[in-house]
Amino acid sequence: MAEHSLKDPLIQACNDLFPQFGLTHKFMCELKESSLNSLEKYTILVGLTVGLSGNIVVSIPEKTALKIISAMMFGAEVKEIDEMGQSALCEFTNMLMGSTLTILSADINVDMAPPTLIVGEGKIVLSRHVESKKLFFKLDDSKFNIAYQTTTA
Amino acid sequence: METKFKILIIDDSRFIYKTLENILKDDAFEILEQAQNGQIGVDLFEKYQPDLVLLDVIMPVKNGIEAAREILQKSPAAKIIMISSMGDNDIIEEAKILGVKSFLLKPPNAIEVLNCVKDVLEINNLNCQMQK
Amino acid sequence: MPNAEITLFKNITNSFKTAFEETSLELINEKLNCIDLCDQKNDDGNNVSILIGITGSLSGRLLLSANYTTVNNFVKKMNSGMPLESEDETGFYFAEFANMICGKALSSVNNTTDNLKLWLSPPVLLTGEDIAIVNHTQKLHSEKLQYSGTLGDIILNIGLKKGE
């Protein structure tokens, strides 16, 4: 059974999207993850169905979130994240996930549930019976990561 | 000495496994180790050749329909009861076409499970202690 | 939201409501009281949340939230009053409860409504003293219900919009 990995589509989607907003990011590495993860202050969760069943977890510390929101607002200075900032962050992730699934569709069609934004540092637990992986990125002098866990539906 | 019926439970949920194990706690049954996905289920079926399989539908790696297909291809006489939260008519239809003996919905109801197991294994006199 | 969509949303929400009530009754043998929480502010104050994504003709998510004490009480009751094999299992048992609700609700919808098909993503468990699940960003039509009983309160929050 062919394994459809999200690694390349996610990296490619980041490579396509970040420069469009004048953001300089860099993919650092991929590591295996346990099913239990700590969350950064801003987390966007995306459920996957149909072709692949699973979840993508985009975890963003405050410093990175401020940069992304500022870029979404044409470079305006953003000192704190209000409702509009949260919407901008979600919209950015929407674009990233949409792009990921479009790239993936050359291989397999996957449906995506609307992303959910979680604010606050806590813990997330994914299925313990499926391998989880995490992609680590830098964004200038800050960072973010994207964890994913999928299985053939 | 009476032979026990070997029962294999294929489900990724520990709660479902423990609940079914509890319902079927009886001298007539031996509950085998939990198979947490369809692939492990197929492998453990090969290993133990159980008298009965209780099989979930939605599981990682290999789902219950695929697992049932594989088991029944190798062992057409295998007795499988599917237990799922998803009671979609097309899933039930597909399962029955494959040769699954019965389909139960979650959460498992003690009386329904025992009656179904009794029917599928064709046990007439089943003295069981019902845990609920 | 157009009227036809609102009607569809209400039908689907009722399926979730029925599924919650039937499943909880079967698991803990207690009928829980339901209050419609019209306040659509962010979900917070509950330490444990299960999130399940929904896709298909409508897309969105189900959120099941409660505090640690209620979750512990609930899963112990699910386990016939016995403590679990390990504390780690608590979240997984609660997630399985959410899974069963969703499975039952979706099957009801898929079986009885023509041209409507919905799918679920695997449950995700979120825990933390100070986490908030933000409701406003996806423009979901949502309904928030509070179920109360001897074990505590559980919030059932269903949010949906037209599928893409």
PDB file of N, CA and C in Angstrom, chain A residues 39 45 47-50 53-55 83 86-87 90 94 111-126 128, chain C residues 42 51 53-56 59-61 89 92 119-128 130-134 136-138 140 161:
ATOM      1  N   LEU A  39       1.684  22.570  23.000  1.00  0.00           N
ATOM      2  CA  LEU A  39       1.238  23.570  22.037  1.00  0.00           C
ATOM      3  C   LEU A  39       1.955  24.890  22.266  1.00  0.00           C
ATOM      4  N   LEU A  45      -5.635  23.750  14.009  1.00  0.00           N
ATOM      5  CA  LEU A  45      -5.843  22.322  13.842  1.00  0.00           C
ATOM      6  C   LEU A  45      -6.708  22.082  12.613  1.00  0.00           C
ATOM      7  N   GLY A  47      -8.526  18.975  10.362  1.00  0.00           N
ATOM      8  CA  GLY A  47      -8.862  17.557  10.232  1.00  0.00           C
ATOM      9  C   GLY A  47      -8.926  17.167   8.764  1.00  0.00           C
ATOM     10  N   LEU A  48      -8.473  15.951   8.464  1.00  0.00           N
ATOM     11  CA  LEU A  48      -8.467  15.456   7.086  1.00  0.00           C
ATOM     12  C   LEU A  48      -9.362  14.231   6.970  1.00  0.00           C
ATOM     13  N   THR A  49     -10.044  14.117   5.826  1.00  0.00           N
ATOM     14  CA  THR A  49     -10.920  12.969   5.613  1.00  0.00           C
ATOM     15  C   THR A  49     -10.854  12.545   4.143  1.00  0.00           C
ATOM     16  N   VAL A  50     -11.570  11.509   3.863  1.00  0.00           N
ATOM     17  CA  VAL A  50     -11.762  10.941   2.529  1.00  0.00           C
ATOM     18  C   VAL A  50     -10.503  10.203   2.075  1.00  0.00           C
ATOM     19  N   SER A  53      -7.077   9.964   6.310  1.00  0.00           N
ATOM     20  CA  SER A  53      -7.764  10.313   7.550  1.00  0.00           C
ATOM     21  C   SER A  53      -6.703  10.774   8.539  1.00  0.00           C
ATOM     22  N   GLY A  54      -6.860  11.960   9.117  1.00  0.00           N
ATOM     23  CA  GLY A  54      -5.835  12.398  10.060  1.00  0.00           C
ATOM     24  C   GLY A  54      -5.989  13.840  10.471  1.00  0.00           C
ATOM     25  N   ASN A  55      -4.901  14.399  10.971  1.00  0.00           N
ATOM     26  CA  ASN A  55      -4.897  15.771  11.446  1.00  0.00           C
ATOM     27  C   ASN A  55      -3.569  16.453  11.153  1.00  0.00           C
ATOM     28  N   GLU A  83      -9.074  40.081  17.595  1.00  0.00           N
ATOM     29  CA  GLU A  83      -9.914  39.190  16.770  1.00  0.00           C
ATOM     30  C   GLU A  83      -9.537  39.258  15.297  1.00  0.00           C
ATOM     31  N   GLN A  86      -6.432  37.334  14.801  1.00  0.00           N
ATOM     32  CA  GLN A  86      -6.703  35.895  14.842  1.00  0.00           C
ATOM     33  C   GLN A  86      -7.286  35.440  13.496  1.00  0.00           C
ATOM     34  N   SER A  87      -8.196  36.250  12.947  1.00  0.00           N
ATOM     35  CA  SER A  87      -8.787  35.907  11.645  1.00  0.00           C
ATOM     36  C   SER A  87      -7.716  35.872  10.561  1.00  0.00           C
ATOM     37  N   CYS A  90      -5.676  32.734  10.846  1.00  0.00           N
ATOM     38  CA  CYS A  90      -6.439  31.579  10.346  1.00  0.00           C
ATOM     39  C   CYS A  90      -6.504  31.587   8.834  1.00  0.00           C
ATOM     40  N   ASN A  94      -5.363  28.765   6.327  1.00  0.00           N
ATOM     41  CA  ASN A  94      -6.315  28.273   5.323  1.00  0.00           C
ATOM     42  C   ASN A  94      -5.625  28.164   3.967  1.00  0.00           C
ATOM     43  N   ASP A 111     -10.052  15.585   1.654  1.00  0.00           N
ATOM     44  CA  ASP A 111     -10.905  16.684   2.113  1.00  0.00           C
ATOM     45  C   ASP A 111     -10.362  17.257   3.411  1.00  0.00           C
ATOM     46  N   MET A 112     -10.677  18.528   3.650  1.00  0.00           N
ATOM     47  CA  MET A 112     -10.160  19.204   4.836  1.00  0.00           C
ATOM     48  C   MET A 112     -11.317  19.853   5.587  1.00  0.00           C
ATOM     49  N   ALA A 113     -11.375  19.668   6.897  1.00  0.00           N
ATOM     50  CA  ALA A 113     -12.381  20.371   7.706  1.00  0.00           C
ATOM     51  C   ALA A 113     -11.904  21.806   7.929  1.00  0.00           C
ATOM     52  N   PRO A 114     -12.798  22.748   8.180  1.00  0.00           N
ATOM     53  CA  PRO A 114     -12.366  24.127   8.440  1.00  0.00           C
ATOM     54  C   PRO A 114     -11.386  24.155   9.610  1.00  0.00           C
ATOM     55  N   PRO A 115     -10.270  24.874   9.466  1.00  0.00           N
ATOM     56  CA  PRO A 115      -9.290  24.923  10.558  1.00  0.00           C
ATOM     57  C   PRO A 115      -9.867  25.527  11.834  1.00  0.00           C
ATOM     58  N   THR A 116      -9.412  25.031  12.964  1.00  0.00           N
ATOM     59  CA  THR A 116      -9.825  25.553  14.270  1.00  0.00           C
ATOM     60  C   THR A 116      -8.638  26.202  14.937  1.00  0.00           C
ATOM     61  N   LEU A 117      -8.839  27.419  15.412  1.00  0.00           N
ATOM     62  CA  LEU A 117      -7.764  28.143  16.104  1.00  0.00           C
ATOM     63  C   LEU A 117      -7.874  27.918  17.604  1.00  0.00           C
ATOM     64  N   ILE A 118      -6.744  27.562  18.205  1.00  0.00           N
ATOM     65  CA  ILE A 118      -6.682  27.371  19.656  1.00  0.00           C
ATOM     66  C   ILE A 118      -5.651  28.345  20.196  1.00  0.00           C
ATOM     67  N   VAL A 119      -6.038  29.102  21.220  1.00  0.00           N
ATOM     68  CA  VAL A 119      -5.119  30.081  21.806  1.00  0.00           C
ATOM     69  C   VAL A 119      -4.786  29.660  23.224  1.00  0.00           C
ATOM     70  N   GLY A 120      -3.499  29.585  23.521  1.00  0.00           N
ATOM     71  CA  GLY A 120      -3.085  29.196  24.876  1.00  0.00           C
ATOM     72  C   GLY A 120      -2.157  28.006  24.807  1.00  0.00           C
ATOM     73  N   GLU A 121      -1.311  27.920  25.789  1.00  0.00           N
ATOM     74  CA  GLU A 121      -0.346  26.814  25.802  1.00  0.00           C
ATOM     75  C   GLU A 121      -0.925  25.652  26.564  1.00  0.00           C
ATOM     76  N   GLY A 122      -1.085  24.577  25.883  1.00  0.00           N
ATOM     77  CA  GLY A 122      -1.613  23.381  26.542  1.00  0.00           C
ATOM     78  C   GLY A 122      -0.988  22.185  25.877  1.00  0.00           C
ATOM     79  N   LYS A 123      -1.732  21.093  25.878  1.00  0.00           N
ATOM     80  CA  LYS A 123      -1.223  19.883  25.247  1.00  0.00           C
ATOM     81  C   LYS A 123      -2.255  19.330  24.275  1.00  0.00           C
ATOM     82  N   ILE A 124      -1.726  18.687  23.249  1.00  0.00           N
ATOM     83  CA  ILE A 124      -2.604  18.050  22.276  1.00  0.00           C
ATOM     84  C   ILE A 124      -2.228  16.579  22.208  1.00  0.00           C
ATOM     85  N   VAL A 125      -3.237  15.735  22.115  1.00  0.00           N
ATOM     86  CA  VAL A 125      -2.978  14.307  22.007  1.00  0.00           C
ATOM     87  C   VAL A 125      -3.657  13.797  20.738  1.00  0.00           C
ATOM     88  N   LEU A 126      -2.840  13.233  19.871  1.00  0.00           N
ATOM     89  CA  LEU A 126      -3.378  12.620  18.654  1.00  0.00           C
ATOM     90  C   LEU A 126      -3.500  11.116  18.872  1.00  0.00           C
ATOM     91  N   ARG A 128      -2.762   7.395  19.293  1.00  0.00           N
ATOM     92  CA  ARG A 128      -1.481   6.767  19.662  1.00  0.00           C
ATOM     93  C   ARG A 128      -1.141   5.583  18.773  1.00  0.00           C
TER      94      ARG A 128
ATOM     95  N   ASN C  42     -15.983  32.439  22.775  1.00  0.00           N
ATOM     96  CA  ASN C  42     -15.028  31.346  22.634  1.00  0.00           C
ATOM     97  C   ASN C  42     -15.238  30.291  23.709  1.00  0.00           C
ATOM     98  N   LEU C  51     -11.912  17.442  19.782  1.00  0.00           N
ATOM     99  CA  LEU C  51     -12.301  18.107  18.556  1.00  0.00           C
ATOM    100  C   LEU C  51     -12.329  17.089  17.414  1.00  0.00           C
ATOM    101  N   GLY C  53     -13.238  16.888  13.257  1.00  0.00           N
ATOM    102  CA  GLY C  53     -13.558  17.632  12.048  1.00  0.00           C
ATOM    103  C   GLY C  53     -14.633  16.931  11.233  1.00  0.00           C
ATOM    104  N   ILE C  54     -15.446  17.729  10.548  1.00  0.00           N
ATOM    105  CA  ILE C  54     -16.521  17.178   9.716  1.00  0.00           C
ATOM    106  C   ILE C  54     -16.346  17.727   8.309  1.00  0.00           C
ATOM    107  N   THR C  55     -16.438  16.870   7.313  1.00  0.00           N
ATOM    108  CA  THR C  55     -16.367  17.336   5.925  1.00  0.00           C
ATOM    109  C   THR C  55     -17.498  16.701   5.126  1.00  0.00           C
ATOM    110  N   GLY C  56     -17.698  17.219   3.922  1.00  0.00           N
ATOM    111  CA  GLY C  56     -18.740  16.664   3.062  1.00  0.00           C
ATOM    112  C   GLY C  56     -19.682  17.763   2.620  1.00  0.00           C
ATOM    113  N   SER C  59     -19.410  21.347   6.178  1.00  0.00           N
ATOM    114  CA  SER C  59     -18.120  21.092   6.851  1.00  0.00           C
ATOM    115  C   SER C  59     -18.054  21.894   8.136  1.00  0.00           C
ATOM    116  N   GLY C  60     -17.274  21.399   9.074  1.00  0.00           N
ATOM    117  CA  GLY C  60     -17.175  22.098  10.358  1.00  0.00           C
ATOM    118  C   GLY C  60     -16.504  21.224  11.378  1.00  0.00           C
ATOM    119  N   ARG C  61     -17.014  21.261  12.602  1.00  0.00           N
ATOM    120  CA  ARG C  61     -16.419  20.448  13.663  1.00  0.00           C
ATOM    121  C   ARG C  61     -17.382  20.261  14.802  1.00  0.00           C
ATOM    122  N   GLU C  89      -5.299   6.806  29.995  1.00  0.00           N
ATOM    123  CA  GLU C  89      -6.446   6.305  29.239  1.00  0.00           C
ATOM    124  C   GLU C  89      -7.634   7.257  29.314  1.00  0.00           C
ATOM    125  N   PHE C  92      -8.406   9.189  26.195  1.00  0.00           N
ATOM    126  CA  PHE C  92      -8.793   8.302  25.088  1.00  0.00           C
ATOM    127  C   PHE C  92     -10.218   7.782  25.265  1.00  0.00           C
ATOM    128  N   TRP C 119     -18.372  13.169   6.461  1.00  0.00           N
ATOM    129  CA  TRP C 119     -17.270  12.330   6.934  1.00  0.00           C
ATOM    130  C   TRP C 119     -16.641  12.971   8.169  1.00  0.00           C
ATOM    131  N   LEU C 120     -15.908  12.128   8.942  1.00  0.00           N
ATOM    132  CA  LEU C 120     -15.271  12.611  10.169  1.00  0.00           C
ATOM    133  C   LEU C 120     -13.762  12.454  10.097  1.00  0.00           C
ATOM    134  N   SER C 121     -13.050  13.375  10.712  1.00  0.00           N
ATOM    135  CA  SER C 121     -11.604  13.163  10.897  1.00  0.00           C
ATOM    136  C   SER C 121     -11.400  12.564  12.293  1.00  0.00           C
ATOM    137  N   PRO C 122     -10.215  11.988  12.556  1.00  0.00           N
ATOM    138  CA  PRO C 122      -9.988  11.357  13.866  1.00  0.00           C
ATOM    139  C   PRO C 122     -10.032  12.394  14.987  1.00  0.00           C
ATOM    140  N   PRO C 123     -10.465  11.989  16.177  1.00  0.00           N
ATOM    141  CA  PRO C 123     -10.558  12.952  17.280  1.00  0.00           C
ATOM    142  C   PRO C 123      -9.184  13.426  17.742  1.00  0.00           C
ATOM    143  N   VAL C 124      -9.152  14.656  18.221  1.00  0.00           N
ATOM    144  CA  VAL C 124      -7.944  15.232  18.812  1.00  0.00           C
ATOM    145  C   VAL C 124      -8.316  15.675  20.219  1.00  0.00           C
ATOM    146  N   LEU C 125      -7.433  15.371  21.162  1.00  0.00           N
ATOM    147  CA  LEU C 125      -7.682  15.745  22.554  1.00  0.00           C
ATOM    148  C   LEU C 125      -6.844  16.972  22.887  1.00  0.00           C
ATOM    149  N   LEU C 126      -7.482  17.982  23.447  1.00  0.00           N
ATOM    150  CA  LEU C 126      -6.771  19.203  23.858  1.00  0.00           C
ATOM    151  C   LEU C 126      -6.914  19.371  25.359  1.00  0.00           C
ATOM    152  N   THR C 127      -5.805  19.608  26.036  1.00  0.00           N
ATOM    153  CA  THR C 127      -5.905  19.859  27.480  1.00  0.00           C
ATOM    154  C   THR C 127      -5.057  21.073  27.836  1.00  0.00           C
ATOM    155  N   GLY C 128      -5.468  21.778  28.868  1.00  0.00           N
ATOM    156  CA  GLY C 128      -4.683  22.922  29.344  1.00  0.00           C
ATOM    157  C   GLY C 128      -5.521  23.753  30.278  1.00  0.00           C
ATOM    158  N   ASP C 130      -5.486  26.973  30.497  1.00  0.00           N
ATOM    159  CA  ASP C 130      -5.849  28.287  30.004  1.00  0.00           C
ATOM    160  C   ASP C 130      -5.956  28.320  28.485  1.00  0.00           C
ATOM    161  N   ILE C 131      -6.612  27.341  27.897  1.00  0.00           N
ATOM    162  CA  ILE C 131      -6.723  27.361  26.436  1.00  0.00           C
ATOM    163  C   ILE C 131      -8.130  27.772  26.016  1.00  0.00           C
ATOM    164  N   ALA C 132      -8.185  28.500  24.906  1.00  0.00           N
ATOM    165  CA  ALA C 132      -9.477  28.926  24.373  1.00  0.00           C
ATOM    166  C   ALA C 132      -9.581  28.457  22.937  1.00  0.00           C
ATOM    167  N   ILE C 133     -10.732  27.917  22.602  1.00  0.00           N
ATOM    168  CA  ILE C 133     -10.970  27.486  21.230  1.00  0.00           C
ATOM    169  C   ILE C 133     -11.799  28.580  20.567  1.00  0.00           C
ATOM    170  N   VAL C 134     -11.199  29.212  19.565  1.00  0.00           N
ATOM    171  CA  VAL C 134     -11.774  30.438  19.010  1.00  0.00           C
ATOM    172  C   VAL C 134     -12.865  30.105  18.012  1.00  0.00           C
ATOM    173  N   HIS C 136     -14.845  32.495  16.163  1.00  0.00           N
ATOM    174  CA  HIS C 136     -15.320  33.465  15.170  1.00  0.00           C
ATOM    175  C   HIS C 136     -14.647  33.383  13.803  1.00  0.00           C
ATOM    176  N   THR C 137     -13.515  32.662  13.734  1.00  0.00           N
ATOM    177  CA  THR C 137     -12.696  32.825  12.527  1.00  0.00           C
ATOM    178  C   THR C 137     -13.215  32.116  11.275  1.00  0.00           C
ATOM    179  N   GLN C 138     -14.022  31.089  11.409  1.00  0.00           N
ATOM    180  CA  GLN C 138     -14.415  30.325  10.227  1.00  0.00           C
ATOM    181  C   GLN C 138     -15.836  30.578   9.785  1.00  0.00           C
ATOM    182  N   LEU C 140     -18.674  29.772  11.063  1.00  0.00           N
ATOM    183  CA  LEU C 140     -19.512  28.588  11.155  1.00  0.00           C
ATOM    184  C   LEU C 140     -20.830  28.963  11.815  1.00  0.00           C
ATOM    185  N   LYS C 161     -20.685  24.802   8.199  1.00  0.00           N
ATOM    186  CA  LYS C 161     -20.972  25.739   7.111  1.00  0.00           C
ATOM    187  C   LYS C 161     -21.082  24.925   5.835  1.00  0.00           C
TER     188      LYS C 161
END
